[in-house]
CSV table of C-alpha atoms and ligand atoms in Angstrom, one decimal:
chain,number,residue,atom,x,y,z
V,150,MET,CA,131.4,22.6,-10.3
V,151,THR,CA,128.6,24.6,-11.8
V,152,PRO,CA,128.7,25.5,-15.6
V,153,THR,CA,129.8,29.0,-14.6
V,154,GLY,CA,132.7,28.0,-12.5
V,155,GLY,CA,130.8,28.7,-9.3
V,156,ARG,CA,130.3,32.4,-10.1
V,157,ARG,CA,126.9,34.0,-9.8
V,158,ARG,CA,125.0,34.6,-13.0
V,159,LEU,CA,122.5,37.4,-13.5
V,160,LEU,CA,120.3,37.8,-16.6
V,161,VAL,CA,118.6,41.1,-17.4
V,162,ARG,CA,115.9,40.0,-19.9
V,163,ASP,CA,113.3,41.5,-22.2
V,164,LEU,CA,114.9,44.9,-22.4
V,165,GLU,CA,113.2,47.4,-24.8
V,166,GLN,CA,116.6,48.3,-26.0
V,167,LEU,CA,120.3,47.9,-25.2
V,168,ALA,CA,122.6,50.7,-26.3
V,169,THR,CA,126.4,50.7,-26.2
V,170,PRO,CA,129.2,52.4,-28.0
V,171,ALA,CA,130.0,50.2,-30.9
V,172,GLY,CA,133.3,48.4,-31.7
V,173,VAL,CA,136.2,47.7,-29.4
V,174,SER,CA,138.6,50.6,-29.8
V,175,ALA,CA,139.2,53.5,-27.4
V,176,PRO,CA,139.3,56.4,-27.3
V,177,LEU,CA,136.7,57.3,-29.9
V,178,ARG,CA,137.2,60.4,-32.1
V,179,GLY,CA,135.4,62.1,-35.0
V,180,ASN,CA,132.6,60.1,-36.6
V,181,ALA,CA,133.3,57.0,-34.4
V,182,LEU,CA,132.0,59.0,-31.4
V,183,ALA,CA,128.5,58.7,-32.8
V,184,GLU,CA,128.6,55.0,-33.5
V,185,VAL,CA,126.2,53.4,-31.0
V,186,GLU,CA,124.9,49.9,-31.4
V,187,VAL,CA,121.3,49.4,-30.4
V,188,ILE,CA,119.8,46.0,-29.9
V,189,GLU,CA,116.0,45.8,-29.7
V,190,ASP,CA,114.3,43.3,-27.4
V,191,ALA,CA,117.6,42.6,-25.8
V,192,TYR,CA,119.3,40.8,-22.9
V,193,VAL,CA,122.5,41.1,-20.9
V,194,LEU,CA,124.0,38.1,-19.2
V,195,CYS,CA,126.4,38.7,-16.4
V,196,ASN,CA,128.8,36.1,-15.0
V,197,GLY,CA,130.3,37.2,-11.7
V,198,GLY,CA,131.6,40.7,-12.2
V,199,SER,CA,131.8,40.5,-16.0
V,200,ILE,CA,129.5,40.5,-19.0
V,201,GLU,CA,129.2,37.0,-20.6
V,202,ALA,CA,126.9,37.9,-23.5
V,203,VAL,CA,124.5,40.5,-24.9
V,204,GLY,CA,122.1,40.0,-27.7
V,205,ARG,CA,118.5,39.7,-28.8
V,206,MET,CA,116.1,37.7,-26.7
V,207,SER,CA,115.2,35.5,-29.7
V,208,ASP,CA,118.9,34.4,-29.8
V,209,LEU,CA,119.2,33.6,-26.1
V,210,GLN,CA,120.1,29.9,-25.5
V,211,SER,CA,118.6,28.1,-22.6
V,212,LEU,CA,120.8,28.6,-19.5
V,213,ASP,CA,121.9,25.7,-17.3
V,214,GLY,CA,122.2,26.1,-13.5
V,215,GLU,CA,121.0,28.9,-11.2
V,216,VAL,CA,120.5,32.2,-12.9
V,217,GLU,CA,119.0,35.3,-11.1
V,218,GLU,CA,116.8,37.3,-13.4
V,219,ILE,CA,115.8,41.0,-13.7
V,220,ASP,CA,112.7,41.8,-15.8
V,221,GLY,CA,113.7,44.5,-18.3
V,222,ARG,CA,110.3,45.2,-19.7
V,223,GLY,CA,109.8,49.0,-20.0
V,224,LEU,CA,113.6,49.5,-19.5
V,225,CYS,CA,116.6,50.3,-21.6
V,226,ALA,CA,120.2,49.2,-20.7
V,227,ILE,CA,123.2,51.4,-21.2
V,228,PRO,CA,126.7,51.0,-19.8
V,229,GLY,CA,127.4,52.2,-16.3
V,230,LEU,CA,128.3,55.9,-16.5
V,231,VAL,CA,131.9,56.9,-15.8
V,232,ASP,CA,132.4,60.3,-14.1
V,233,CYS,CA,136.0,61.2,-14.9
V,234,HIS,CA,136.1,64.6,-13.2
V,235,THR,CA,134.6,65.4,-9.8
V,236,HIS,CA,135.6,67.1,-6.5
V,237,ALA,CA,133.5,64.9,-4.3
V,238,CYS,CA,135.6,65.1,-1.1
V,239,PHE,CA,134.6,68.4,0.6
V,240,ALA,CA,132.9,69.4,3.8
V,241,GLY,CA,130.2,72.0,4.3
V,242,ASP,CA,128.4,73.7,1.4
V,243,ARG,CA,128.4,77.0,-0.5
V,244,VAL,CA,124.7,77.8,-0.5
V,245,GLU,CA,125.4,81.3,0.9
V,246,GLU,CA,127.8,82.0,-2.0
V,247,PHE,CA,125.3,80.5,-4.4
V,248,ALA,CA,122.7,83.0,-3.2
V,249,LEU,CA,125.2,85.9,-3.5
V,250,ARG,CA,126.0,84.8,-7.1
V,251,ALA,CA,122.3,84.7,-7.9
V,252,ALA,CA,122.2,88.3,-6.7
V,253,GLY,CA,125.0,89.3,-9.1
V,254,ALA,CA,128.4,88.5,-7.4
V,255,SER,CA,130.9,86.8,-9.7
V,256,TYR,CA,132.6,83.5,-8.9
V,257,GLN,CA,136.0,85.0,-9.5
V,258,GLU,CA,135.3,88.0,-7.2
V,259,LEU,CA,134.2,85.7,-4.4
V,260,HIS,CA,137.4,83.6,-4.9
V,261,ALA,CA,139.6,86.7,-4.8
V,262,ALA,CA,137.9,87.9,-1.6
V,263,GLY,CA,138.8,84.6,0.2
V,264,SER,CA,135.4,82.9,0.0
V,265,GLY,CA,134.9,80.5,-2.9
V,266,ILE,CA,137.3,77.6,-2.8
V,267,MET,CA,139.0,78.8,0.4
V,268,SER,CA,135.7,78.6,2.3
V,269,THR,CA,135.5,74.9,1.4
V,270,VAL,CA,139.1,74.5,2.4
V,271,ARG,CA,138.4,75.8,5.9
V,272,ALA,CA,135.4,73.4,6.3
V,273,THR,CA,137.3,70.5,4.9
V,274,ARG,CA,140.4,71.0,7.1
V,275,SER,CA,138.2,71.0,10.2
V,276,ALA,CA,136.2,67.9,9.3
V,277,GLY,CA,138.6,65.1,10.2
V,278,PRO,CA,139.2,61.8,8.3
V,279,ASP,CA,136.0,60.0,9.4
V,280,ALA,CA,133.7,62.8,8.3
V,281,LEU,CA,135.6,63.1,5.0
V,282,ALA,CA,135.0,59.4,4.4
V,283,ALA,CA,131.3,59.8,5.3
V,284,VAL,CA,130.8,62.7,2.9
V,285,VAL,CA,132.5,60.8,0.0
V,286,ARG,CA,130.2,57.9,0.7
V,287,LYS,CA,127.2,60.1,0.6
V,288,HIS,CA,128.2,61.7,-2.6
V,289,ARG,CA,129.0,58.3,-4.1
V,290,SER,CA,125.4,57.2,-3.3
V,291,TRP,CA,124.1,60.3,-5.0
V,292,MET,CA,126.2,59.5,-8.1
V,293,LEU,CA,125.1,55.9,-8.1
V,294,ARG,CA,121.4,56.9,-8.1
V,295,ALA,CA,122.1,59.0,-11.2
V,296,GLY,CA,123.8,56.0,-12.9
V,297,THR,CA,127.4,56.7,-12.2
V,298,THR,CA,129.1,53.3,-11.5
V,299,THR,CA,132.8,54.6,-11.6
V,300,PHE,CA,133.9,58.0,-10.3
V,301,GLU,CA,137.1,59.9,-10.2
V,302,SER,CA,137.5,62.4,-7.4
V,303,LYS,CA,140.1,65.0,-6.8
V,304,SER,CA,141.5,66.2,-3.5
V,305,GLY,CA,142.2,70.0,-3.4
V,306,TYR,CA,140.1,71.2,-0.5
V,307,GLY,CA,142.8,70.4,2.1
V,308,LEU,CA,145.9,72.2,0.8
V,309,ASP,CA,147.8,71.0,3.8
V,310,ARG,CA,149.6,67.7,4.1
V,311,ASP,CA,147.2,65.9,6.5
V,312,THR,CA,144.0,66.9,4.8
V,313,GLU,CA,145.2,66.3,1.3
V,314,LEU,CA,146.3,62.8,2.2
V,315,ALA,CA,143.2,62.1,4.2
V,316,SER,CA,141.1,63.2,1.2
V,317,LEU,CA,142.9,60.9,-1.2
V,318,GLN,CA,142.6,58.0,1.3
V,319,ALA,CA,138.8,58.7,1.8
V,320,ILE,CA,138.3,58.7,-2.0
V,321,ARG,CA,140.2,55.4,-2.3
V,322,ASN,CA,138.4,53.8,0.6
V,323,GLU,CA,135.0,54.7,-0.8
V,324,GLY,CA,135.8,53.2,-4.2
V,325,GLY,CA,136.7,56.4,-6.1
V,326,ILE,CA,139.7,56.9,-8.4
V,327,PRO,CA,141.8,59.5,-6.6
V,328,THR,CA,143.5,62.5,-8.3
V,329,TRP,CA,145.8,64.7,-6.3
V,330,LEU,CA,144.8,68.4,-6.8
V,331,GLY,CA,147.3,69.9,-4.4
V,332,ALA,CA,147.7,72.8,-6.8
V,333,HIS,CA,144.1,73.9,-6.7
V,334,ALA,CA,144.7,77.3,-4.9
V,335,VAL,CA,147.4,78.9,-2.8
V,336,PRO,CA,146.3,78.7,0.8
V,337,PRO,CA,146.6,81.9,3.0
V,338,GLU,CA,149.5,80.6,5.1
V,339,TYR,CA,151.8,80.9,2.0
V,340,ASP,CA,152.9,84.3,0.7
V,341,ASP,CA,153.2,83.1,-2.9
V,342,ALA,CA,152.6,80.2,-5.2
V,343,GLY,CA,156.3,79.3,-5.5
V,344,ALA,CA,156.7,78.7,-1.7
V,345,TYR,CA,153.5,76.7,-1.7
V,346,LEU,CA,154.7,74.5,-4.5
V,347,ASP,CA,158.0,73.9,-2.7
V,348,PHE,CA,156.0,72.6,0.2
V,349,LEU,CA,153.7,70.4,-2.0
V,350,LEU,CA,156.6,68.8,-3.9
V,351,VAL,CA,158.8,68.2,-0.9
V,352,GLU,CA,156.3,67.4,1.8
V,353,VAL,CA,153.2,65.9,0.2
V,354,LEU,CA,154.1,64.5,-3.3
V,355,PRO,CA,156.0,61.4,-2.0
V,356,ASP,CA,152.9,60.2,-0.1
V,357,ALA,CA,150.3,61.6,-2.5
V,358,ALA,CA,151.9,59.5,-5.3
V,359,LYS,CA,151.3,56.4,-3.3
V,360,LEU,CA,147.5,57.1,-3.0
V,361,ALA,CA,146.6,58.9,-6.2
V,362,GLU,CA,146.6,57.8,-9.8
V,363,ALA,CA,146.8,61.3,-11.3
V,364,ALA,CA,147.8,64.8,-10.5
V,365,ASP,CA,145.8,67.9,-11.5
V,366,VAL,CA,146.5,71.7,-11.4
V,367,PHE,CA,144.2,74.7,-11.8
V,368,VAL,CA,145.8,77.0,-14.4
V,369,GLU,CA,144.1,80.3,-14.1
V,370,ARG,CA,144.7,83.9,-13.1
V,371,GLY,CA,144.5,83.9,-9.3
V,372,ALA,CA,145.5,80.2,-9.1
V,373,PHE,CA,148.7,78.9,-10.9
V,374,ASP,CA,150.4,80.1,-14.1
V,375,THR,CA,151.9,77.8,-16.7
V,376,ALA,CA,155.4,78.0,-15.4
V,377,GLN,CA,154.2,76.9,-12.0
V,378,ALA,CA,152.0,74.2,-13.5
V,379,ARG,CA,155.0,72.9,-15.5
V,380,ARG,CA,157.1,72.6,-12.4
V,381,TYR,CA,154.3,70.9,-10.4
V,382,LEU,CA,153.3,68.5,-13.2
V,383,SER,CA,156.8,67.6,-14.2
V,384,ALA,CA,157.6,66.5,-10.6
V,385,CYS,CA,154.2,64.6,-10.4
V,386,GLY,CA,155.0,62.9,-13.7
V,387,GLU,CA,158.4,61.8,-12.5
V,388,ALA,CA,156.6,60.3,-9.4
V,389,GLY,CA,154.5,58.2,-11.8
V,390,LEU,CA,151.3,60.1,-11.8
V,391,VAL,CA,149.1,60.6,-14.8
V,392,LEU,CA,148.8,64.4,-15.6
V,393,ARG,CA,145.6,66.4,-15.9
V,394,LEU,CA,144.9,70.1,-16.0
V,395,HIS,CA,142.0,72.5,-15.3
V,396,ALA,CA,142.6,74.6,-18.4
V,397,ASP,CA,141.0,77.6,-20.1
V,398,GLN,CA,138.1,77.8,-17.7
V,399,PHE,CA,137.8,81.6,-17.6
V,400,THR,CA,140.9,82.7,-19.6
V,401,GLU,CA,143.3,81.1,-22.1
V,402,GLN,CA,146.6,80.8,-20.3
V,403,GLY,CA,148.6,78.4,-22.4
V,404,ALA,CA,147.6,75.3,-20.4
V,405,VAL,CA,146.6,73.4,-23.6
V,406,ALA,CA,150.0,73.8,-25.1
V,407,LEU,CA,151.6,72.8,-21.8
V,408,ALA,CA,149.4,69.7,-21.6
V,409,ILE,CA,150.4,68.6,-25.1
V,410,GLU,CA,154.1,69.3,-24.3
V,411,LEU,CA,153.9,67.2,-21.1
V,412,GLU,CA,151.8,64.4,-22.8
V,413,ALA,CA,149.0,64.9,-20.2
V,414,ARG,CA,146.0,62.6,-20.2
V,415,SER,CA,143.5,65.4,-20.3
V,416,VAL,CA,142.7,69.1,-20.2
V,417,ASP,CA,139.4,69.8,-18.5
V,418,HIS,CA,136.9,72.8,-18.8
V,419,LEU,CA,138.0,74.6,-22.0
V,420,GLU,CA,135.1,77.1,-22.0
V,421,ALA,CA,137.6,79.8,-23.1
V,422,ILE,CA,139.7,77.8,-25.6
V,423,GLY,CA,140.4,79.5,-28.9
V,424,ALA,CA,140.6,78.1,-32.4
V,425,ASP,CA,144.3,77.3,-32.2
V,426,GLY,CA,143.8,75.3,-29.0
V,427,VAL,CA,141.0,73.4,-30.6
V,428,ALA,CA,143.2,72.5,-33.7
V,429,ALA,CA,146.1,71.6,-31.4
V,430,LEU,CA,144.0,69.3,-29.3
V,431,GLY,CA,142.5,67.7,-32.4
V,432,ALA,CA,146.0,66.7,-33.5
V,433,SER,CA,147.0,65.4,-30.1
V,434,ASP,CA,146.3,62.5,-27.7
V,435,VAL,CA,145.3,64.7,-24.9
V,436,ALA,CA,141.6,64.3,-24.1
V,437,ALA,CA,139.2,67.3,-23.8
V,438,VAL,CA,137.0,66.8,-20.8
V,439,LEU,CA,134.0,69.1,-21.1
V,440,LEU,CA,132.0,70.1,-18.0
V,441,PRO,CA,128.8,71.8,-19.2
V,442,ALA,CA,127.1,71.7,-15.8
V,443,SER,CA,129.8,73.9,-14.5
V,444,ALA,CA,129.4,76.4,-17.4
V,445,LEU,CA,125.6,76.3,-16.7
V,446,PHE,CA,126.0,76.8,-12.9
V,447,LEU,CA,128.3,79.8,-13.4
V,448,ALA,CA,126.3,81.2,-16.3
V,449,ARG,CA,129.5,81.0,-18.5
V,450,PRO,CA,129.9,80.3,-22.2
V,451,MET,CA,129.7,76.6,-23.1
V,452,PRO,CA,132.9,74.9,-24.4
V,453,PRO,CA,133.2,74.4,-28.2
V,454,ALA,CA,132.3,70.7,-28.2
V,455,ARG,CA,131.3,70.5,-31.9
V,456,ALA,CA,134.5,72.1,-33.1
V,457,LEU,CA,136.5,69.8,-30.9
V,458,VAL,CA,134.8,66.7,-32.3
V,459,GLU,CA,135.2,68.0,-35.9
V,460,ALA,CA,138.9,68.7,-35.2
V,461,GLY,CA,139.3,65.0,-34.2
V,462,ALA,CA,139.9,65.6,-30.5
V,463,ILE,CA,139.2,63.0,-27.9
V,464,VAL,CA,136.1,64.4,-26.2
V,465,ALA,CA,134.8,63.2,-22.8
V,466,LEU,CA,132.0,64.6,-20.6
V,467,ALA,CA,131.9,64.8,-16.8
V,468,THR,CA,130.0,66.6,-14.1
V,469,ASP,CA,132.8,68.5,-12.2
V,470,PHE,CA,130.6,67.8,-9.1
V,471,ASN,CA,131.8,70.3,-6.4
V,472,PRO,CA,130.2,72.7,-3.9
V,473,GLY,CA,131.1,76.0,-5.7
V,474,SER,CA,131.0,75.8,-9.5
V,475,ALA,CA,128.9,72.7,-10.2
V,476,PHE,CA,126.7,71.3,-7.4
V,477,CYS,CA,125.5,68.6,-9.8
V,478,GLU,CA,126.3,64.8,-9.7
V,479,SER,CA,124.1,63.9,-12.6
V,480,LEU,CA,125.7,62.6,-15.9
V,481,PRO,CA,122.2,62.2,-17.4
V,482,LEU,CA,121.7,66.0,-16.9
V,483,VAL,CA,125.2,66.5,-18.5
V,484,CYS,CA,124.0,64.4,-21.5
V,485,SER,CA,121.0,66.6,-21.8
V,486,LEU,CA,123.2,69.7,-21.7
V,487,ALA,CA,125.5,68.1,-24.3
V,488,ALA,CA,122.5,67.6,-26.7
V,489,THR,CA,120.9,71.0,-26.1
V,490,GLN,CA,123.9,73.3,-25.5
V,491,LEU,CA,127.0,71.6,-27.0
V,492,GLU,CA,125.5,70.4,-30.4
V,493,LEU,CA,126.4,66.7,-29.6
V,494,SER,CA,124.0,63.9,-30.5
V,495,PRO,CA,122.7,61.6,-27.7
V,496,ALA,CA,125.0,58.9,-29.2
V,497,GLU,CA,128.1,61.2,-28.9
V,498,ALA,CA,127.1,62.2,-25.4
V,499,LEU,CA,126.8,58.5,-24.4
V,500,ALA,CA,130.2,57.6,-25.8
V,501,ALA,CA,131.8,60.7,-24.1
V,502,CYS,CA,130.7,59.7,-20.6
V,503,THR,CA,131.3,56.0,-21.0
V,504,VAL,CA,134.2,54.8,-23.3
V,505,ASN,CA,136.0,58.1,-23.6
V,506,ALA,CA,135.7,58.8,-19.9
V,507,ALA,CA,137.0,55.4,-19.1
V,508,TYR,CA,140.0,56.2,-21.4
V,509,VAL,CA,140.7,59.3,-19.3
V,510,LEU,CA,140.8,57.1,-16.2
V,511,GLY,CA,143.0,54.4,-17.9
V,512,ARG,CA,140.2,51.8,-17.9
V,513,SER,CA,138.8,51.6,-21.4
V,514,GLY,CA,139.6,47.9,-21.7
V,515,ARG,CA,137.0,47.0,-19.0
V,516,LEU,CA,134.6,50.0,-18.7
V,517,GLY,CA,132.2,51.9,-20.9
V,518,ARG,CA,130.6,49.2,-23.1
V,519,LEU,CA,128.0,46.5,-22.7
V,520,ALA,CA,129.9,43.7,-24.5
V,521,ARG,CA,131.4,40.4,-23.6
V,522,GLY,CA,134.4,40.7,-21.2
V,523,TYR,CA,133.6,44.2,-20.0
V,524,ASN,CA,132.7,44.8,-16.3
V,525,ALA,CA,129.0,44.0,-15.6
V,526,ASP,CA,128.2,47.7,-14.7
V,527,ILE,CA,124.8,48.4,-16.2
V,528,VAL,CA,122.3,51.3,-15.9
V,529,LEU,CA,118.6,50.5,-16.5
V,530,LEU,CA,116.7,53.5,-17.7
V,531,GLU,CA,112.9,53.7,-17.4
V,532,ALA,CA,112.3,54.5,-21.0
V,533,SER,CA,111.2,53.0,-24.3
V,534,ASP,CA,114.2,54.5,-26.1
V,535,TRP,CA,117.7,54.8,-24.7
V,536,ARG,CA,118.0,58.4,-26.0
V,537,TYR,CA,115.7,59.5,-23.1
V,538,LEU,CA,119.1,59.6,-21.3
V,539,ALA,CA,119.6,63.0,-22.9
V,540,TYR,CA,115.9,63.8,-23.8
V,541,HIS,CA,114.4,63.7,-20.3
V,542,LEU,CA,115.9,67.0,-19.1
V,543,GLY,CA,116.4,66.7,-15.3
V,544,GLY,CA,114.2,63.6,-15.2
V,545,ASN,CA,114.9,60.8,-12.7
V,546,LEU,CA,115.0,58.0,-15.2
V,547,VAL,CA,117.5,55.6,-13.5
V,548,ALA,CA,115.3,52.7,-12.5
V,549,GLY,CA,118.1,50.4,-11.5
V,550,VAL,CA,121.9,49.8,-11.5
V,551,VAL,CA,123.9,46.6,-11.8
V,552,LEU,CA,127.3,47.0,-10.2
V,553,GLN,CA,129.9,44.4,-11.0
V,554,GLY,CA,127.1,41.8,-11.7
V,555,GLU,CA,125.1,42.6,-8.6
V,556,PRO,CA,121.9,44.7,-8.4
V,557,ALA,CA,122.8,47.8,-6.4
V,558,GLU,CA,121.0,49.4,-3.5
V,559,LEU,CA,120.1,52.9,-4.7
V,560,GLY,CA,119.2,54.2,-1.3
D,147,NIG,O1,136.6,72.6,-11.5
D,147,NIG,N1,138.0,75.7,-11.2
D,147,NIG,C1,138.5,75.1,-10.2
D,147,NIG,N2,138.0,74.2,-9.4
D,147,NIG,C2,136.7,73.7,-9.4
D,147,NIG,C3,135.7,74.5,-8.6
D,147,NIG,C4,136.1,74.5,-7.2
D,147,NIG,C5,135.2,75.2,-6.3
D,147,NIG,O2,134.6,76.3,-6.7
D,147,NIG,O3,135.1,74.8,-5.2
D,147,NIG,C6,136.1,73.5,-10.9
D,147,NIG,O4,135.3,74.3,-11.3
D,148,FE,FE1,137.0,70.7,-11.7
């Protein structure tokens, strides 16, 4: 037997810096969100799919047996990024709509007129399971190139039984963490939201609950109200799913209070949240998942990130990657927006899309830190200082990714 128990070892050596959220607790709130440990002239030693050790090169003991090496000169290591809110399973695109919006049409007007989300539903319904798997695979490779090593993806562009289940299956098969967003919009074959919810809960939930980890609902004018969301989420919770909500994106509808009442895992968006909602979230265990790329893409106000952190809320960052409101898979760009638009420091941004995002996905014991015992998911940034993650606006600074202890093909 080798000294490593037969598992492959990988040493990333001579790094300019290694940066990781400090400590071991999760989720991080308040001042703890900014506590990043930085090791200069560092190494990471991976053993199979886990991290065996991190430290300074000067403290590295000689290693017995076969060890593969990566030269980290000119690079900084941060934890693999965790995207806890995407809509990566969709067919077609919305480039026409994008051009119309650029010429002045509003996202909500387009949605009300039957384009918007429904145009992606039409394309996704006609794609078929193989094409859906292929598209999730493509989007996953885009995310990996941007440093995302773990992604959640919602369904929600099928809105019929077969396409919703095929979407969840495709997300699962391609390594994503599936969330059932059956309650994304009311499809045209139903006269009203109540009848559509009857169908979802009777015909789809029993099988969706076998494939998904969480359920999500879009609470908004023109989508679902809080009474409908309560009904949908209560049934999903009884079926064992974690609960999440698209909340306060355009208007405050009471979704934050509902999330707290139902002990949801997260409320996502919050561009329109008011002071009472901020205070309530600060006193709760419901995470606030902020999506500044979506606010930017729709030219909407940014969510009140600073106030949420000050109130003690659990703040996470994600892309919201989707064809209509955030055609952006880059968490480094989201970190830049966090630092330039949300008044978060680079350290807070890093923790929000690593440890806190892992908490939202129920995986904070293994994901989100570079420390012994965590998954060996590592992003190597071409930079002399890890804060280039947020500083290099739109830059392509991911030089390499280690995924579960193996150097990944970035395509
Ligand atoms: O999170 N707001 C609801 N759903 C998505 C957008 C979906 C779309 O436009 O296709 C979001 O922004
Ligand atoms: Fe979303």
